[in-house]
XYZ file of C-alpha atoms in Angstrom:
677
model
C -24.913 -72.582 -25.661
C -21.458 -73.182 -24.187
C -20.998 -69.420 -23.755
C -24.247 -69.255 -21.804
C -23.139 -71.924 -19.363
C -19.711 -70.281 -18.990
C -21.314 -66.933 -18.103
C -23.682 -68.579 -15.635
C -20.742 -70.348 -14.037
C -18.792 -67.102 -13.634
C -21.834 -65.409 -12.101
C -22.194 -68.260 -9.605
C -18.545 -67.924 -8.645
C -18.968 -64.161 -8.026
C -22.111 -64.720 -5.963
C -20.417 -67.355 -3.873
C -17.355 -65.121 -3.405
C -19.447 -62.106 -2.377
C -21.559 -64.288 -0.133
C -18.426 -65.611 1.500
C -17.105 -62.079 2.126
C -20.420 -60.997 3.605
C -20.530 -64.053 5.791
C -16.993 -63.339 6.983
C -17.750 -59.695 7.753
C -20.814 -60.711 9.733
C -18.638 -62.804 12.049
C -16.195 -59.989 12.870
C -15.801 -58.894 16.478
C -15.874 -55.071 16.498
C -13.561 -54.920 19.476
C -11.038 -56.851 17.393
C -11.654 -54.383 14.563
C -10.836 -51.436 16.853
C -7.530 -53.059 17.744
C -6.720 -53.806 14.102
C -7.410 -50.192 13.109
C -5.417 -48.830 16.066
C -2.427 -51.032 15.270
C -2.349 -50.183 11.577
C -2.739 -46.457 12.295
C 0.148 -46.617 14.750
C 2.337 -48.226 12.112
C 1.377 -45.692 9.476
C 1.512 -42.495 11.547
C 3.191 -43.178 14.861
C 0.070 -41.742 16.508
C -2.813 -43.249 18.473
C -6.116 -43.652 16.640
C -8.997 -44.150 19.068
C -12.552 -45.247 18.234
C -14.467 -44.445 21.400
C -18.006 -44.772 20.043
C -20.019 -47.639 18.564
C -19.252 -49.271 15.216
C -22.166 -50.148 12.940
C -21.783 -52.346 9.853
C -24.381 -52.579 7.091
C -23.622 -55.752 5.123
C -24.732 -55.828 1.460
C -23.262 -55.577 -2.063
C -22.543 -51.962 -1.061
C -21.411 -52.426 2.552
C -21.392 -49.380 4.801
C -19.649 -48.704 8.081
C -20.558 -46.004 10.575
C -18.105 -45.123 13.345
C -18.591 -42.544 16.081
C -16.175 -40.535 18.232
C -12.931 -41.049 16.333
C -9.719 -39.213 17.272
C -6.081 -39.144 16.167
C -3.523 -37.985 18.727
C -1.359 -34.922 18.134
C 2.402 -34.456 18.107
C 3.899 -34.456 21.603
C 4.927 -30.779 21.342
C 1.558 -29.569 20.010
C -0.900 -27.573 22.087
C -4.013 -29.742 21.592
C -4.176 -33.359 22.674
C -5.818 -34.474 19.415
C -4.898 -33.466 15.880
C -8.153 -34.821 14.424
C -11.519 -35.617 15.962
C -14.654 -36.767 14.124
C -18.024 -37.149 15.798
C -19.335 -39.490 13.113
C -17.689 -41.222 10.149
C -20.049 -42.800 7.586
C -18.513 -44.729 4.672
C -20.235 -46.771 1.982
C -18.252 -48.569 -0.750
C -19.095 -50.639 -3.795
C -18.078 -54.216 -3.106
C -18.321 -55.324 -6.744
C -15.903 -52.545 -7.837
C -13.608 -53.472 -4.958
C -13.457 -57.046 -6.236
C -12.459 -55.632 -9.627
C -9.512 -53.757 -8.082
C -11.124 -50.309 -7.985
C -12.033 -48.354 -4.867
C -15.359 -46.683 -5.393
C -16.842 -44.816 -2.448
C -20.551 -44.360 -2.896
C -20.895 -42.186 0.190
C -18.568 -40.486 2.666
C -20.084 -38.361 5.412
C -18.057 -36.594 8.112
C -19.983 -35.025 10.966
C -18.209 -32.366 13.042
C -14.663 -33.106 11.933
C -12.146 -30.953 13.825
C -8.617 -30.654 12.404
C -5.975 -28.760 14.380
C -2.832 -27.899 12.396
C 0.159 -26.048 13.821
C 3.898 -25.548 13.508
C 6.531 -25.141 16.173
C 9.135 -22.362 16.451
C 11.368 -24.194 13.926
C 8.560 -24.521 11.388
C 7.942 -28.265 11.929
C 4.313 -29.235 11.312
C 2.232 -31.510 13.506
C 1.154 -33.353 10.336
C 4.717 -34.636 9.896
C 4.527 -38.211 11.160
C 7.395 -40.154 12.726
C 6.620 -43.494 11.100
C 9.160 -44.918 8.636
C 6.287 -46.508 6.739
C 4.715 -43.078 6.282
C 8.026 -41.674 5.046
C 8.390 -44.490 2.545
C 4.843 -44.017 1.295
C 5.382 -40.286 0.842
C 8.090 -40.996 -1.730
C 5.725 -42.810 -4.122
C 5.217 -40.928 -7.383
C 1.910 -42.541 -8.249
C -1.138 -41.584 -6.228
C -3.832 -44.249 -6.133
C -7.128 -42.398 -5.908
C -10.516 -43.671 -4.959
C -13.594 -42.448 -6.793
C -16.313 -40.751 -4.757
C -19.941 -40.577 -5.727
C -20.809 -38.252 -2.852
C -18.876 -36.534 -0.072
C -20.502 -34.526 2.702
C -18.994 -32.521 5.547
C -21.311 -31.210 8.223
C -20.173 -28.548 10.699
C -16.442 -29.061 10.198
C -13.487 -26.856 11.118
C -9.768 -26.502 10.409
C -7.429 -24.292 12.446
C -3.804 -23.420 11.763
C -1.392 -21.863 14.276
C 1.965 -20.556 13.098
C 4.513 -21.287 15.817
C 6.924 -18.671 14.478
C 4.586 -15.696 14.188
C 1.986 -16.757 16.749
C -0.834 -16.025 14.279
C -3.864 -18.289 13.985
C -6.170 -18.885 11.028
C -9.435 -20.744 11.086
C -11.771 -22.267 8.541
C -15.280 -23.345 9.494
C -17.413 -25.360 7.101
C -21.114 -25.213 7.795
C -21.645 -27.620 4.938
C -19.820 -29.092 1.963
C -21.290 -31.389 -0.649
C -19.381 -32.862 -3.602
C -20.856 -35.343 -6.086
C -19.513 -37.047 -9.203
C -20.716 -39.850 -11.454
C -17.229 -41.338 -11.832
C -13.542 -40.553 -11.473
C -13.623 -39.131 -14.987
C -16.640 -36.896 -14.365
C -16.539 -33.263 -13.140
C -17.302 -32.812 -9.470
C -20.370 -30.767 -8.544
C -19.426 -28.693 -5.506
C -21.379 -26.596 -3.019
C -19.726 -25.141 0.077
C -20.788 -22.699 2.783
C -18.478 -21.573 5.563
C -16.427 -18.908 7.329
C -12.761 -18.009 7.007
C -11.381 -15.972 9.936
C -14.846 -14.542 10.698
C -15.484 -13.799 6.992
C -18.448 -15.642 5.485
C -18.043 -17.311 2.097
C -19.952 -19.647 -0.188
C -19.321 -21.208 -3.587
C -20.962 -23.554 -6.032
C -20.159 -24.937 -9.453
C -17.867 -27.613 -10.846
C -14.255 -28.604 -10.287
C -12.119 -31.089 -12.173
C -12.615 -34.824 -12.142
C -10.555 -36.751 -9.620
C -8.698 -38.588 -12.388
C -7.494 -35.268 -13.865
C -5.618 -34.414 -10.637
C -2.864 -36.650 -12.045
C -3.457 -36.342 -15.749
C -4.775 -32.803 -16.243
C -6.210 -30.554 -17.425
C -8.061 -29.799 -14.204
C -11.024 -27.490 -14.881
C -12.721 -25.107 -12.459
C -15.918 -23.140 -12.899
C -17.071 -21.604 -9.617
C -19.184 -18.663 -8.487
C -19.710 -17.486 -4.956
C -19.545 -14.827 -2.271
C -16.750 -13.765 0.085
C -16.414 -10.694 2.269
C -19.690 -9.348 0.912
C -18.353 -9.553 -2.659
C -19.376 -11.751 -5.571
C -16.615 -13.682 -7.312
C -16.317 -15.983 -10.287
C -13.400 -18.051 -11.584
C -13.380 -20.204 -14.701
C -10.376 -21.915 -16.231
C -8.070 -24.895 -16.047
C -4.644 -26.088 -14.890
C -2.503 -28.329 -17.080
C -0.610 -29.638 -14.032
C -2.955 -29.158 -11.078
C -0.758 -30.772 -8.411
C 2.124 -28.360 -9.164
C -0.154 -25.419 -9.956
C 1.417 -24.990 -13.391
C -0.156 -24.246 -16.758
C -3.003 -22.204 -15.288
C -5.329 -20.186 -17.522
C -8.378 -18.621 -15.915
C -10.730 -15.671 -15.978
C -11.535 -14.059 -12.636
C -13.961 -11.382 -11.567
C -14.858 -9.717 -8.266
C -17.746 -7.361 -7.494
C -18.373 -5.892 -4.048
C -19.296 -2.836 -2.046
C -16.141 -2.315 0.053
C -12.418 -2.825 -0.453
C -11.934 -2.793 3.332
C -13.976 -5.997 3.720
C -11.873 -7.851 1.161
C -8.583 -6.550 2.572
C -9.588 -7.750 6.027
C -9.487 -11.335 4.718
C -5.737 -10.929 4.204
C -5.356 -9.170 7.552
C -4.667 -5.783 5.936
C -6.169 -2.340 6.490
C -7.679 -0.554 3.509
C -9.985 2.423 2.960
C -13.707 1.744 2.830
C -13.589 2.178 -0.934
C -16.364 0.987 -3.172
C -18.086 -0.183 -5.186
C -15.562 -2.690 -6.553
C -15.725 -4.213 -10.035
C -12.621 -6.134 -11.141
C -11.956 -8.562 -13.963
C -8.757 -10.054 -15.375
C -7.244 -13.087 -17.060
C -4.737 -15.100 -15.041
C -1.965 -17.137 -16.656
C 0.686 -19.091 -14.727
C 3.556 -20.885 -16.396
C 6.460 -22.003 -14.232
C 7.554 -19.070 -12.071
C 5.688 -16.525 -14.221
C 2.229 -15.300 -13.265
C 0.526 -12.916 -15.643
C -2.541 -10.734 -15.204
C -3.824 -9.439 -18.535
C -6.866 -7.470 -19.653
C -7.111 -5.955 -16.178
C -10.183 -3.792 -15.773
C -10.549 -2.634 -12.167
C -12.940 -0.028 -10.839
C -12.407 0.885 -7.184
C -14.880 3.606 -6.348
C -13.912 6.587 -8.524
C -10.661 4.903 -9.620
C -10.442 3.058 -12.932
C -7.333 0.958 -13.687
C -6.505 -1.154 -16.739
C -3.446 -2.831 -18.230
C -1.263 -5.927 -18.095
C 1.286 -7.006 -15.472
C 3.480 -10.050 -14.930
C 4.747 -11.458 -11.647
C 7.940 -13.505 -11.719
C 8.524 -15.611 -8.603
C 12.291 -15.324 -8.278
C 14.491 -17.158 -5.785
C 15.079 -14.094 -3.582
C 11.913 -12.072 -4.186
C 9.182 -11.698 -6.809
C 9.399 -9.180 -9.634
C 6.505 -7.207 -11.141
C 6.719 -6.006 -14.740
C 4.196 -4.398 -17.048
C 2.199 -1.299 -17.827
C -0.857 0.143 -16.122
C -3.194 2.849 -17.339
C -5.353 4.681 -14.826
C -8.210 6.654 -16.254
C -9.024 8.331 -12.949
C -7.176 8.088 -9.633
C -8.606 9.745 -6.525
C -5.774 9.768 -3.992
C -8.077 11.210 -1.344
C -10.179 8.036 -1.529
C -7.098 5.858 -1.037
C -6.026 7.511 2.217
C -5.722 5.051 5.141
C -8.536 4.988 7.701
C -8.445 8.029 9.981
C -7.059 7.382 13.443
C -8.755 8.408 16.618
C -7.445 11.829 17.611
C -7.090 10.616 21.185
C -4.557 8.058 19.998
C -2.340 10.505 18.125
C 1.061 11.327 19.516
C 1.513 14.881 20.805
C 3.387 17.315 18.602
C 7.122 17.132 19.172
C 9.853 19.748 19.197
C 10.900 18.943 15.638
C 9.027 19.109 12.351
C 11.296 16.420 10.865
C 10.584 13.349 12.977
C 12.912 10.562 14.058
C 10.385 7.901 13.049
C 12.081 5.248 10.854
C 11.225 5.506 7.176
C 8.866 2.693 6.044
C 11.298 1.140 3.574
C 10.652 -2.584 4.141
C 8.524 -2.685 1.004
C 11.575 -1.806 -1.116
C 12.991 -5.257 -0.349
C 9.766 -7.246 -0.749
C 9.591 -7.089 -4.544
C 11.402 -5.875 -7.659
C 9.484 -3.908 -10.282
C 9.693 -2.411 -13.755
C 6.446 -0.596 -14.468
C 5.147 2.035 -16.854
C 2.332 4.036 -15.267
C -0.032 6.434 -17.018
C -2.736 8.359 -15.188
C -5.244 10.464 -17.071
C -6.421 12.469 -14.075
C -5.240 12.185 -10.462
C -7.137 13.990 -7.702
C -4.464 15.145 -5.230
C -6.800 17.066 -2.919
C -10.285 18.468 -3.046
C -10.456 20.252 -6.421
C -6.722 19.854 -7.158
C -5.826 17.553 -10.053
C -2.709 16.305 -11.791
C -3.322 15.622 -15.470
C -1.649 13.258 -17.941
C 0.796 11.791 -15.429
C 3.486 9.469 -16.781
C 5.984 7.596 -14.650
C 8.684 4.992 -15.222
C 9.034 3.019 -11.972
C 11.982 0.718 -11.349
C 12.693 -1.160 -8.127
C 15.588 -3.574 -7.757
C 17.527 -4.798 -4.726
C 16.008 -2.118 -2.483
C 16.629 0.768 -4.904
C 13.640 2.741 -6.229
C 13.878 5.132 -9.158
C 11.272 7.355 -10.769
C 12.878 8.551 -13.961
C 10.947 10.556 -14.757
C 7.553 11.329 -13.296
C 5.956 14.006 -15.485
C 2.537 15.537 -14.943
C 0.462 18.579 -15.697
C -0.600 20.755 -12.761
C -2.725 23.930 -12.840
C -1.869 24.734 -16.438
C 1.862 24.016 -16.018
C 4.095 20.970 -15.834
C 5.969 19.215 -13.032
C 8.950 16.951 -13.720
C 10.273 14.762 -10.871
C 13.283 12.446 -10.829
C 13.772 10.339 -7.701
C 16.457 7.873 -6.633
C 15.855 6.225 -3.242
C 18.563 3.670 -2.473
C 18.325 1.319 0.500
C 20.513 -1.426 -0.960
C 23.403 -0.928 1.474
C 24.384 1.442 4.252
C 21.993 4.185 5.370
C 19.152 4.943 2.939
C 20.155 7.613 0.419
C 17.850 9.954 -1.470
C 18.574 12.030 -4.545
C 15.643 13.984 -5.946
C 15.064 16.767 -8.456
C 11.855 18.713 -9.102
C 11.209 21.184 -11.892
C 7.855 23.011 -11.957
C 7.218 25.300 -14.930
C 4.496 27.848 -15.665
C 2.219 26.792 -12.818
C -0.856 29.046 -12.893
C -0.693 30.156 -9.274
C -4.140 31.736 -9.368
C -5.704 28.574 -10.766
C -3.801 26.517 -8.192
C -5.236 28.557 -5.314
C -8.684 28.496 -6.895
C -8.537 24.688 -7.260
C -7.604 24.497 -3.575
C -10.510 26.830 -2.625
C -8.086 29.374 -1.166
C -8.682 32.361 -3.420
C -10.569 33.482 -6.498
C -8.690 36.749 -7.086
C -5.083 35.848 -7.849
C -3.344 35.747 -11.227
C 0.176 34.977 -12.374
C 2.440 32.024 -13.083
C 5.052 30.387 -10.891
C 8.225 28.382 -11.566
C 9.994 26.242 -9.017
C 13.074 24.048 -8.789
C 14.452 21.802 -6.072
C 17.418 19.461 -5.944
C 18.280 17.561 -2.766
C 20.659 14.815 -1.685
C 20.701 13.216 1.732
C 21.122 10.016 3.694
C 19.555 8.611 6.831
C 17.002 6.182 8.195
C 14.569 8.918 9.342
C 13.369 12.305 8.043
C 15.354 14.051 10.779
C 18.569 12.193 9.912
C 18.196 13.101 6.252
C 17.402 16.765 6.971
C 20.396 17.078 9.307
C 22.864 16.345 6.504
C 20.857 17.563 3.531
C 22.537 19.168 0.528
C 20.893 20.892 -2.410
C 18.960 23.957 -3.440
C 15.441 25.399 -3.600
C 14.107 28.078 -5.919
C 10.614 29.567 -6.306
C 10.088 32.394 -8.801
C 6.921 34.225 -9.745
C 6.429 36.992 -12.273
C 3.747 39.631 -12.713
C 0.215 39.084 -11.585
C -2.353 40.227 -9.077
C -2.916 39.164 -5.512
C -5.860 39.529 -3.170
C -4.638 41.558 -0.183
C -6.721 39.321 2.106
C -4.751 36.288 0.939
C -1.508 38.192 1.435
C -2.495 38.994 5.000
C -3.098 35.300 5.639
C 0.216 34.284 4.033
C 2.039 36.939 6.069
C 0.235 36.024 9.287
C 1.442 38.037 12.256
C 2.876 40.848 10.118
C -0.370 42.828 9.834
C 0.896 45.674 11.999
C 3.822 46.198 9.632
C 2.299 45.436 6.230
C -1.309 46.618 6.570
C -0.489 50.375 6.559
C 1.587 49.903 3.428
C -1.080 47.921 1.513
C -3.418 50.858 0.971
C -7.155 50.525 0.611
C -7.396 48.477 -2.602
C -8.678 44.896 -2.429
C -6.084 43.753 -4.945
C -2.406 44.477 -5.320
C -0.255 44.166 -8.389
C 2.510 41.657 -7.810
C 5.588 42.583 -9.798
C 7.742 39.630 -8.824
C 8.629 37.102 -6.139
C 11.876 35.192 -5.710
C 12.908 32.678 -3.049
C 16.248 30.856 -3.225
C 18.053 28.721 -0.677
C 21.306 26.818 -0.934
C 21.578 23.868 1.463
C 24.942 22.548 2.640
C 25.219 19.864 5.338
C 21.774 20.689 6.705
C 22.222 24.495 6.738
C 19.871 26.363 4.372
C 21.219 29.813 3.468
C 19.055 32.283 1.567
C 20.284 33.583 -1.761
C 17.068 35.432 -2.485
C 14.025 36.347 -0.383
C 12.167 39.151 -2.103
C 8.553 40.146 -2.776
C 7.761 43.253 -4.818
C 4.243 44.675 -5.217
C 2.940 48.033 -6.378
C 2.488 48.938 -2.679
C 5.711 47.773 -1.039
C 8.794 45.572 -1.232
C 10.056 42.975 1.265
C 13.687 41.883 1.161
C 15.015 39.154 3.426
C 17.896 36.825 4.104
C 19.453 34.528 6.658
C 19.624 30.856 7.490
C 17.557 27.880 8.633
C 19.537 25.150 10.397
C 17.822 21.876 9.516
C 19.822 20.012 12.174
C 18.416 22.071 15.041
C 15.501 23.525 12.995
C 16.457 26.982 14.302
C 15.477 29.998 12.184
C 17.631 33.108 11.786
C 16.027 35.366 9.177
C 15.984 39.142 8.824
C 13.566 41.123 6.628
C 13.505 44.755 5.563
C 10.487 46.548 4.084
C 10.028 49.564 1.809
C 6.702 51.320 1.183
C 6.103 52.876 -2.226
C 3.649 55.385 -0.795
C 5.593 58.550 -0.075
C 3.472 59.420 2.941
C 3.855 55.883 4.337
C 7.616 55.540 4.128
C 8.063 56.159 7.822
C 5.891 53.121 8.565
C 8.260 50.689 6.871
C 10.219 48.605 9.351
C 12.620 45.709 9.542
C 11.900 42.545 11.495
C 13.530 39.280 12.512
C 12.159 35.732 12.485
C 13.732 33.387 15.032
C 12.674 30.321 17.025
C 12.282 26.908 15.372
C 10.287 25.525 12.470
C 7.823 24.083 14.989
C 7.652 27.282 17.076
C 8.732 30.343 15.084
C 8.706 33.860 16.560
C 9.144 37.326 15.066
C 9.930 40.818 16.282
C 10.705 44.240 14.769
C 14.403 45.074 14.640
C 15.260 48.767 14.925
C 18.943 47.917 14.785
C 18.462 46.268 11.426
C 16.909 49.545 10.201
C 20.181 51.339 10.923
C 22.211 49.058 8.646
C 19.477 48.177 6.188
C 19.964 45.257 3.836
C 23.627 45.030 4.783
C 22.585 42.770 7.670
C 20.770 40.348 5.367
C 23.399 37.657 5.166
C 23.905 35.720 1.973
C 21.593 37.878 -0.153
C 22.783 41.398 -1.105
C 24.703 44.234 0.436
C 22.625 47.152 -0.793
C 19.830 49.288 0.683
C 16.362 48.169 -0.218
C 15.434 51.445 -2.036
C 18.197 50.664 -4.525
C 16.778 47.149 -5.005
C 13.314 48.631 -5.637
C 14.776 50.970 -8.225
C 16.507 48.101 -10.006
C 13.267 46.122 -10.137
C 11.566 49.081 -11.808
C 14.406 49.443 -14.309
C 14.175 45.752 -15.154
C 10.437 46.013 -15.802
C 10.929 49.027 -18.074
C 13.612 47.221 -20.055
C 11.074 44.625 -21.221
C 13.289 41.698 -20.190
C 11.705 38.248 -20.096
C 13.618 37.480 -16.922
C 12.061 37.770 -13.493
C 12.571 41.405 -12.324
C 13.351 40.346 -8.762
C 16.103 37.999 -9.908
C 17.527 40.573 -12.320
C 17.671 43.185 -9.542
C 19.359 40.796 -7.129
C 21.901 39.717 -9.721
C 22.779 43.374 -10.433
C 23.050 44.122 -6.723
C 25.337 41.180 -6.159
C 27.454 42.222 -9.118
C 27.774 45.783 -7.805
C 28.567 44.473 -4.337
C 31.366 42.380 -5.823
C 32.749 45.445 -7.614
C 32.595 47.645 -4.525
C 30.450 48.335 -1.447
C 27.695 50.958 -1.856
C 28.432 54.506 -0.757
C 27.674 55.474 2.813
C 25.089 57.954 1.595
C 22.985 55.134 0.186
C 22.226 53.925 3.704
C 20.594 57.113 4.878
C 17.255 56.248 3.302
C 16.978 53.098 5.397
C 18.159 54.932 8.478
C 15.455 57.564 7.990
C 12.864 54.796 7.625
C 13.570 53.729 11.197
C 12.191 56.993 12.553
C 8.749 56.824 14.105
C 8.929 53.169 15.153
C 9.831 54.001 18.771
C 7.685 52.280 21.356
C 5.601 50.434 18.746
C 8.360 47.831 18.347
C 7.281 45.660 21.266
C 3.570 45.573 20.321
C 4.302 44.760 16.699
C 6.678 41.978 17.711
C 3.995 40.288 19.763
C 1.582 40.339 16.835
C 4.182 38.862 14.474
C 5.043 36.040 16.865
C 1.438 35.018 17.393
C 0.700 35.107 13.680
C 3.678 32.943 12.756
C 2.792 30.423 15.439
C -0.686 30.090 13.971
C 0.786 29.703 10.496
C 3.310 26.947 11.333
C 1.251 25.330 14.066
C 1.895 25.913 17.746
């Protein structure tokens, strides 16, 4: 019985206490309340808090206060007069919990809150208050949180202006509703809004308020953004620091361009998109595992890790691409009207886009099953080791299959100090040239295999600077096969008047060999071999291409294998620039034959043709054109050919006469169409 009276006594005390509080609140003068709030806000923030509208108080065991037209002044240097404005503030708290030392908000409604955030040119934010009390409070380790049963935001907005970059971001909330049974209960969340003109919505659960301090903080949300569906489910062991994160994420949408626009980036209109991965963050390490991404025709899988270093992040891992369509990843086409007119030089002075080399370090293994390089043209089984550190990119090696052959590339691009330097090697072996042309829809009637090598070293901040001081070599060799004479006419555009009579009437020609070699020293490319041999004729050439000025100085001699067509063979020159080449027959070159072809051989072309035939008869596995040139160079080193050997070339000059000028015009026009006028 004593316990009963004790409990009744305690209840009476509580009722009297609550009644006293209610009675006191009912006597408050709201004008005095405005002044109290203004004074305390000034102490806490150094800013002016103004309540311009009415104040309504609902007195009960769960008192509620409704305030209209509230504003908090901005920093003196900020653009807007107010940092925060709220049309209506509606707060309801539990008085009994408050008496027990706990802040429990039963209802918080904000109508049309407007928050304007910005930084100045030095990066100082307008949310940094001047008050010493605020600074002292910010140093507290413990965060005393209130519990919220229900929070609503109606038609709210947040804007952020970066004073350094001048960029502005905006978030508009049409509606936000969050409910929870207690501080230990998960929060049910539903939000609908717009971020920088991109609509988004989400619903699901987020962690309980109490777990913001204690962890783990769980998230399970689904929604829409940029026309794509997304889902994220996982938890964070230390939510306030963003550490100990483990989550599964997925994104499905119809366009990559829409998602990229959210980050302010341009991307191709690639779709559909279907991406899933597991995200793990521990300290400075962020890992993406079990990646399965489908971007239109492209399918990517693998695991990567991102390490947030002090200077820049580093990406490590391995990616496997089942199919990669490079044509689908091309940037959006620009309006032709906005393109710059063609310049004098092929190698432009535009700075190389190398900023990305300093944004991140990387150590990646890449495997691509099939890469579409162009319509119908594929690279198969591509493997690449990619390393990027301190502005230096290396591909060592990149190996791929192409048209039945293999291509091996080693690249070293160094922008760590001084002018950017490039060192690259390419080795192409047994490329089925006919299949290559067929894949590119250029020809169906070509056979034969091609080998190629290139090695270059250069330095400069633009393609033109690199080309001007380039060093290295280039070699293209092709053995026996067949060639469609129509394709040959296209490849030798402008030379129809010279070559057509020597081609005969057959649709196909037998190609015996082809050899092209250039040595490049300080931007000057000098030919060491320029020879094409078919069953109808032979073309032998030599000369230089100055990559500094892009001026061409090449001379070619021809030899027909038809006895009755020998008199139609003629020599010709190619001059002009890479952007505007020109060609003309050269009767003077006919008088001295191949002796004028600098850097190649010093022997009449009929002798070269004979050597090619001897090499073919010998059954050598070497390219006949190269064998013939090597023999010619050896004989030239031992002694110049006899004067009588030149008479064949001299005789071939007969009959050209007045046709020289007309043929020259046709060559010039054809070359212009080939290189682009």
